[in-house]
mmCIF file of C-alpha atoms in Angstrom:
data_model
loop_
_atom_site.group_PDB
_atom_site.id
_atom_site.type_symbol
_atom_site.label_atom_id
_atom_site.label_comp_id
_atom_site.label_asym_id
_atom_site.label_seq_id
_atom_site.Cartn_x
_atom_site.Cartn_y
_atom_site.Cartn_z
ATOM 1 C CA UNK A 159 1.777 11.733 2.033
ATOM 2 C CA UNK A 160 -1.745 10.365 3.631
ATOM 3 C CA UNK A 161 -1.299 8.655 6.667
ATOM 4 C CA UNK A 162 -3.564 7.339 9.694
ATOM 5 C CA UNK A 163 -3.157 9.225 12.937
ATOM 6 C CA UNK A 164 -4.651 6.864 16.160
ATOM 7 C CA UNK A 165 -4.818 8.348 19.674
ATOM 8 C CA UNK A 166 -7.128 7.770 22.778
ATOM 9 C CA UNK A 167 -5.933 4.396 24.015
ATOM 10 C CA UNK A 168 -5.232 3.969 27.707
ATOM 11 C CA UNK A 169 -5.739 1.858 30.599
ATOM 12 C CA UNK A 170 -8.948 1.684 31.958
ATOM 13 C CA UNK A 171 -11.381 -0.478 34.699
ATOM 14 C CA UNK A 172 -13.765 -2.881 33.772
ATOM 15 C CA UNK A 173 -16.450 -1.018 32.779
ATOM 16 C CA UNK A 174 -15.219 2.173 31.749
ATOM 17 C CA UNK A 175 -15.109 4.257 29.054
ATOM 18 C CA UNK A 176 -12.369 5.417 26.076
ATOM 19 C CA UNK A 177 -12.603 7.022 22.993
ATOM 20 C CA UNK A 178 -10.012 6.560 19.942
ATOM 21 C CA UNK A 179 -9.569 8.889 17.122
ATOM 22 C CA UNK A 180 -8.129 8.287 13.708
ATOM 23 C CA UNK A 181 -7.175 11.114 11.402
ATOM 24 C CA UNK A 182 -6.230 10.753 7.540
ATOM 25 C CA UNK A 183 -4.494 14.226 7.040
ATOM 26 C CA UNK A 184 -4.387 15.725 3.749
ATOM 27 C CA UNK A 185 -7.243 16.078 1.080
ATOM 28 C CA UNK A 186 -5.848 13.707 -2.429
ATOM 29 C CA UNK A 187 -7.576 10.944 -1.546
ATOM 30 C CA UNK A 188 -10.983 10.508 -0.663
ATOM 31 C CA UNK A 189 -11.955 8.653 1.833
ATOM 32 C CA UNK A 190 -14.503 5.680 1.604
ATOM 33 C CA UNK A 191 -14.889 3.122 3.785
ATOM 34 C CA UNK A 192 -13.157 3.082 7.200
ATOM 35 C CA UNK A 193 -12.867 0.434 9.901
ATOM 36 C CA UNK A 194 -11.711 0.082 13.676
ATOM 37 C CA UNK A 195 -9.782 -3.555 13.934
ATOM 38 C CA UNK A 196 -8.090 -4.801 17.160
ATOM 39 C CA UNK A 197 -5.449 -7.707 18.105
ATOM 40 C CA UNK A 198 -4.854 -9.469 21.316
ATOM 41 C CA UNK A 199 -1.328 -10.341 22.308
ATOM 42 C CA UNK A 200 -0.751 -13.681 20.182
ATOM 43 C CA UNK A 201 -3.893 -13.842 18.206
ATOM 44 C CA UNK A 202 -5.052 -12.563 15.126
ATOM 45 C CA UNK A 203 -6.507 -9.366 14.022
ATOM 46 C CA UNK A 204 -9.977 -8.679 14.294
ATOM 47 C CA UNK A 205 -12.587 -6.556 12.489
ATOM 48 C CA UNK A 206 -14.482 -4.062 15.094
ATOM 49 C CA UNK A 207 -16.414 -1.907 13.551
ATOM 50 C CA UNK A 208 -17.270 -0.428 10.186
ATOM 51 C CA UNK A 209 -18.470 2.815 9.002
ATOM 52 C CA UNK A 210 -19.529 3.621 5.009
ATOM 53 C CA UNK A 211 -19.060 7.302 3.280
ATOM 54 C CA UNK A 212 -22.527 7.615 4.055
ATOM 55 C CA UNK A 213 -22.557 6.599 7.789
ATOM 56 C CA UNK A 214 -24.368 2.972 7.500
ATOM 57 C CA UNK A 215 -22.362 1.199 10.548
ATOM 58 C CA UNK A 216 -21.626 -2.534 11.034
ATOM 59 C CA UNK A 217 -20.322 -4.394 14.479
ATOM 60 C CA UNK A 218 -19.079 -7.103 15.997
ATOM 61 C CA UNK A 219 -21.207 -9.452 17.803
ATOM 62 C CA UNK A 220 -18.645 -8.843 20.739
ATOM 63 C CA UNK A 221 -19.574 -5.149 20.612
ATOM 64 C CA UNK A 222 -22.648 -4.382 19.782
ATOM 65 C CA UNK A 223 -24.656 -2.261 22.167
ATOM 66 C CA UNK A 224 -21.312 -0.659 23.864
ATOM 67 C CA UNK A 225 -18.778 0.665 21.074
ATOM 68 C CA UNK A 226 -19.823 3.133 18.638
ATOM 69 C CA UNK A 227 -18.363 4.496 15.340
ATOM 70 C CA UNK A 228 -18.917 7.457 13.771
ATOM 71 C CA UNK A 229 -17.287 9.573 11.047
ATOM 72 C CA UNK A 230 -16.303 13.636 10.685
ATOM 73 C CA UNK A 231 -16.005 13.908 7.212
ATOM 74 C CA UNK A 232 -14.512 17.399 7.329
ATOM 75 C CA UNK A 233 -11.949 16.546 9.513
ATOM 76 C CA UNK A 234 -10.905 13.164 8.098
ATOM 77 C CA UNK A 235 -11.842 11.356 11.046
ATOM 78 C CA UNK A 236 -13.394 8.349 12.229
ATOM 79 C CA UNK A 237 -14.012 8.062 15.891
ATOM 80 C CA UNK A 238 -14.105 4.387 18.345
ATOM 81 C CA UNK A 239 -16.385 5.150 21.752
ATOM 82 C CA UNK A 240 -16.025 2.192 23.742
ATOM 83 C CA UNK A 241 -18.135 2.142 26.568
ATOM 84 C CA UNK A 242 -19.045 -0.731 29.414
ATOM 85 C CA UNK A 243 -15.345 -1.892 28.831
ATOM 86 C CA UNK A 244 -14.375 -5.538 29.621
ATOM 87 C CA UNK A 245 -11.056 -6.990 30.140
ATOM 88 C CA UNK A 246 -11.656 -9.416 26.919
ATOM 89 C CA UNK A 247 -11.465 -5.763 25.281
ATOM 90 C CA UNK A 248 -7.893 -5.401 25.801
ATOM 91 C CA UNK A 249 -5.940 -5.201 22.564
ATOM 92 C CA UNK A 250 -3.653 -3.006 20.234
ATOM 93 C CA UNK A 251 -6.922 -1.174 18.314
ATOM 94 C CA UNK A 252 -5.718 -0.311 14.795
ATOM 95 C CA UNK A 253 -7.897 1.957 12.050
ATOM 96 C CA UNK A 254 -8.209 1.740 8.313
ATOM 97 C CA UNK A 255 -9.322 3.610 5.689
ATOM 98 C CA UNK A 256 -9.879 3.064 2.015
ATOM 99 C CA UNK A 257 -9.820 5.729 -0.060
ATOM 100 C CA UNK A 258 -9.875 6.577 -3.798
ATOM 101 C CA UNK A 259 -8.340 9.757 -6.377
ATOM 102 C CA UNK A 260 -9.810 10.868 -9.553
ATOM 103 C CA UNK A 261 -7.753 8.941 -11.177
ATOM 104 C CA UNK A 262 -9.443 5.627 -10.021
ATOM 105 C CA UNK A 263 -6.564 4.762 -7.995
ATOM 106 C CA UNK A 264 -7.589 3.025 -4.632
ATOM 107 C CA UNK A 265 -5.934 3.040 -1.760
ATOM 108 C CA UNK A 266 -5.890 1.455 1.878
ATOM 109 C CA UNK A 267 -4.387 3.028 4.914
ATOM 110 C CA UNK A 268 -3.233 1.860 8.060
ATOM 111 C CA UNK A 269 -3.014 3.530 11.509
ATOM 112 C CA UNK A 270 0.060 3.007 14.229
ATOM 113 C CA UNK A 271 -1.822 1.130 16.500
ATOM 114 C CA UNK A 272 -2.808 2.703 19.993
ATOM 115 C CA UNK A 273 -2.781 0.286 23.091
ATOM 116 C CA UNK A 274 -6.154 -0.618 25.303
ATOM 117 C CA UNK A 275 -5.642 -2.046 28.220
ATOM 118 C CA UNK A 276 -9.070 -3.276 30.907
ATOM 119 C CA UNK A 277 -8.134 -4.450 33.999
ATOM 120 C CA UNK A 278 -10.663 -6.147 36.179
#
């Protein structure tokens, strides 16, 4: 079945760099519209970044001007590269992607989660 494959997190310095990857294997669905959300320890989760079919982008205010998304369409993949890190940064970085069949069926997709850790 389609899943959501995250890897790339790590612990970094302030400042820094790391870049996630999320994969969607398999070729049913097709994927739409996928996003980059992250959660700090006892808050709630946040939307990152966006990135449309056709590559329009959105960010957070918090981001903007250091993390950028991008897509490989071939490969299924939407890519996170977080640069300038800060310690406010620091969260469990999940991806999601919606995708639709033929059929009309839609469909939304969660990755594991993959942890990010800035220290100052």
């Amino acid at each position: 079945q389609v899943q959501l494959v995250e890897s790339g997190g790590g612990l970094v310095q302030a400042g820094g760099s790391l870049r996630l990857s999320c994969a969607a294997p398999g070729s049913d669905v097709s994927i739409n519209e996928m996003d980059w959300y992250r959660q700090a320890p006892g808050k709630q989760r946040d939307l990152v970044a966006t990135i449309t079919s056709g590559g329009s982008t959105y960010y957070a205010d918090s981001v903007k001007g250091r993390f950028t998304i991008s897509r490989d369409n071939a490969k299924r993949t939407v890519y996170l590269q977080m640069n300038n890190l800060k310690p406010e940064d620091t969260a469990v970085y999940y991806c999601d992607a919606r995708g639709s069949d033929y059929l009309g069926d839609e469909y939304d997709y969660w990755g594991q989660g993959t942890q990010v850790t800035v220290s100052s």
